[in-house]
Amino acid sequence: MNAEHTEQSNRQPAFLLVATVLVISGIVIAKGALTLLKDANAVESVGSSPVFILLTIAAAFSLILIAIRWILHLVLLIVPSRAAPKSDSDLFVSAVIPAYNEEQGIEKTIRSLALQDYKKIEIVVVDDGSKDETLKIAQDVASEVNDVDGGIRVRVLTQENGGKSSALNHGIREALGEILLTVDADSELATDAVSKAIRWFADPKVDGVAGQVKVSNRNTALTRLQNLEYLIGNTVYRRAQSLFRSVLLVPGPIAMFRIASLTDMVDDDSRSSVFLNDTFAEDFEVTMAMLCKGKRIVYDPEAVAYTIAPNSLSTLVSQRYRWIRGNMQVCRKFLKAIKSEDCPGSMRTLFWMSPTFLFELTLLPLIVLFSISGLLTASFAGYRMPSLEWLVVLPMLTFCIGAISVHVQKDKLSSLIVVPLYDVLYGTLLTVVWVIAAIDELRNTKMSW
């Protein structure tokens, strides 16, 4: 893990390159769409069943919607980046690390914070009743760091197991700073991550900063796919959202907030604490709550955290199952809140939610299912399959967007090796997880941290 890497300056995508890819893909997609719809009439006797016809038409429209999604990505890439303030900040930062059974990574996380080039920072570790050696390791590292610094720079707290939200709230109560930095216990920060993120608070209108999360263990196809997913997601959506200071999700590995902005939301009637445990995505929930109240959140691609991605299929499925269910819960909660509460930032937030979470969380998995089942049905029923150019356009769009994302984030070209697997295998896997998570969410199946 490269926690000392500091060269993370952001690049702007080449406008002409993006525009060229956009025009070419638009022409190919339009031609392919017309061909697919026209060929819906060319059917043999076995395909005369209304079910076959409907599934094939659904597949055609599904492929068109998937291509339109990638085109939207290209359009958003044209949106310019928000420039970071040039003035420095001297605000005191309280870095809170919630930890539960994190004996393998907690030491590196603490040390990466202790090595930050921004020195006005304290480190608060909250052990949430771990059953392994997390507490002892954290205490040993804290003692070593404090001896070197000649003061109490790292504090280790412990509590009975209450979940991540409870640990974060405990850390906020003990925090001495004006700015809260939350860091997952399996992540490391680049040495300049805090100094990059803190500069945004020179603007009094900024209430939160989302950092850039990168995968450190890119040693398998599975972790490389996740890294490409992070690169594309941050380059496309968060850059565009940040221009309007409406970033929808401040990620757990590197999230920074004004503590006053967080505590300002706490109300005995509607919100009992900063972080709530009524969803499985406390980072998404608190971000949405801030945006709903009209607060502003930006994204800094230069504030980098390196996280360990799941390196086995079972751990990835478990992680995404939790994320998907948590995102569903937060979206439902937000849509309910804008109807019943005072939410001055609701329309701006809903605008960005529509092409991202609402589309990708509700419609996209169904579109993928229809496209796969419909194409199989079309082949069996005797329909002519899509032309070669139509089948090639989707992976080409993925490659172009991935390449632009790698360029913008100054990442390695090797990140593009897994592009052929990205849409078909990885997308299908996540769709299967979505189906399981959606069923369990409807059944209200219980989960724990």
Short mmCIF file of N, CA, C and O in Angstrom, two decimals, residues 37 47 72 139 206 251 296 303 330 337 371-372 379 431-432:
data_model
loop_
_atom_site.label_atom_id
_atom_site.label_comp_id
_atom_site.label_asym_id
_atom_site.label_seq_id
_atom_site.Cartn_x
_atom_site.Cartn_y
_atom_site.Cartn_z
N LEU A 37 -34.94 -2.56 -33.46
CA LEU A 37 -36.38 -2.40 -33.46
C LEU A 37 -36.99 -2.87 -34.78
O LEU A 37 -38.07 -3.45 -34.81
N GLY A 47 -40.78 -18.17 -32.79
CA GLY A 47 -40.72 -16.92 -32.04
C GLY A 47 -42.00 -16.13 -32.08
O GLY A 47 -42.00 -14.97 -31.73
N LEU A 72 -24.24 9.28 -20.98
CA LEU A 72 -24.38 10.26 -19.89
C LEU A 72 -23.07 10.41 -19.15
O LEU A 72 -22.68 11.52 -18.76
N GLN A 139 -3.70 0.24 21.24
CA GLN A 139 -3.09 0.83 22.44
C GLN A 139 -1.57 0.83 22.35
O GLN A 139 -0.92 1.81 22.73
N VAL A 206 -18.50 25.59 2.62
CA VAL A 206 -18.25 24.15 2.48
C VAL A 206 -18.42 23.49 3.85
O VAL A 206 -17.80 23.90 4.83
N PRO A 251 -17.30 9.06 1.36
CA PRO A 251 -16.97 7.66 1.67
C PRO A 251 -16.29 7.49 3.02
O PRO A 251 -15.52 8.33 3.47
N ARG A 296 -23.41 22.06 2.06
CA ARG A 296 -22.66 21.89 0.81
C ARG A 296 -21.47 20.96 1.01
O ARG A 296 -20.73 21.07 1.99
N ALA A 303 -7.09 14.25 -2.24
CA ALA A 303 -7.09 13.71 -0.88
C ALA A 303 -7.37 12.21 -0.98
O ALA A 303 -8.51 11.78 -1.08
N VAL A 330 -31.40 4.28 2.56
CA VAL A 330 -31.18 5.73 2.59
C VAL A 330 -32.01 6.45 1.54
O VAL A 330 -32.61 7.50 1.81
N ALA A 337 -38.40 11.87 3.54
CA ALA A 337 -38.10 13.10 4.28
C ALA A 337 -38.48 14.35 3.50
O ALA A 337 -38.97 15.32 4.08
N SER A 371 -31.83 -7.40 -20.53
CA SER A 371 -30.95 -7.48 -21.71
C SER A 371 -30.39 -8.89 -21.87
O SER A 371 -30.33 -9.43 -22.98
N ILE A 372 -29.99 -9.53 -20.76
CA ILE A 372 -29.44 -10.88 -20.84
C ILE A 372 -30.52 -11.89 -21.22
O ILE A 372 -30.36 -12.68 -22.16
N SER A 379 -32.24 -15.25 -29.45
CA SER A 379 -31.44 -16.25 -30.16
C SER A 379 -32.21 -17.55 -30.31
O SER A 379 -32.23 -18.17 -31.37
N THR A 431 -25.53 -7.55 -10.28
CA THR A 431 -26.97 -7.64 -10.47
C THR A 431 -27.57 -8.79 -9.66
O THR A 431 -28.63 -8.65 -9.05
N VAL A 432 -26.87 -9.92 -9.63
CA VAL A 432 -27.33 -11.06 -8.83
C VAL A 432 -27.36 -10.68 -7.34
O VAL A 432 -28.32 -11.00 -6.62
#
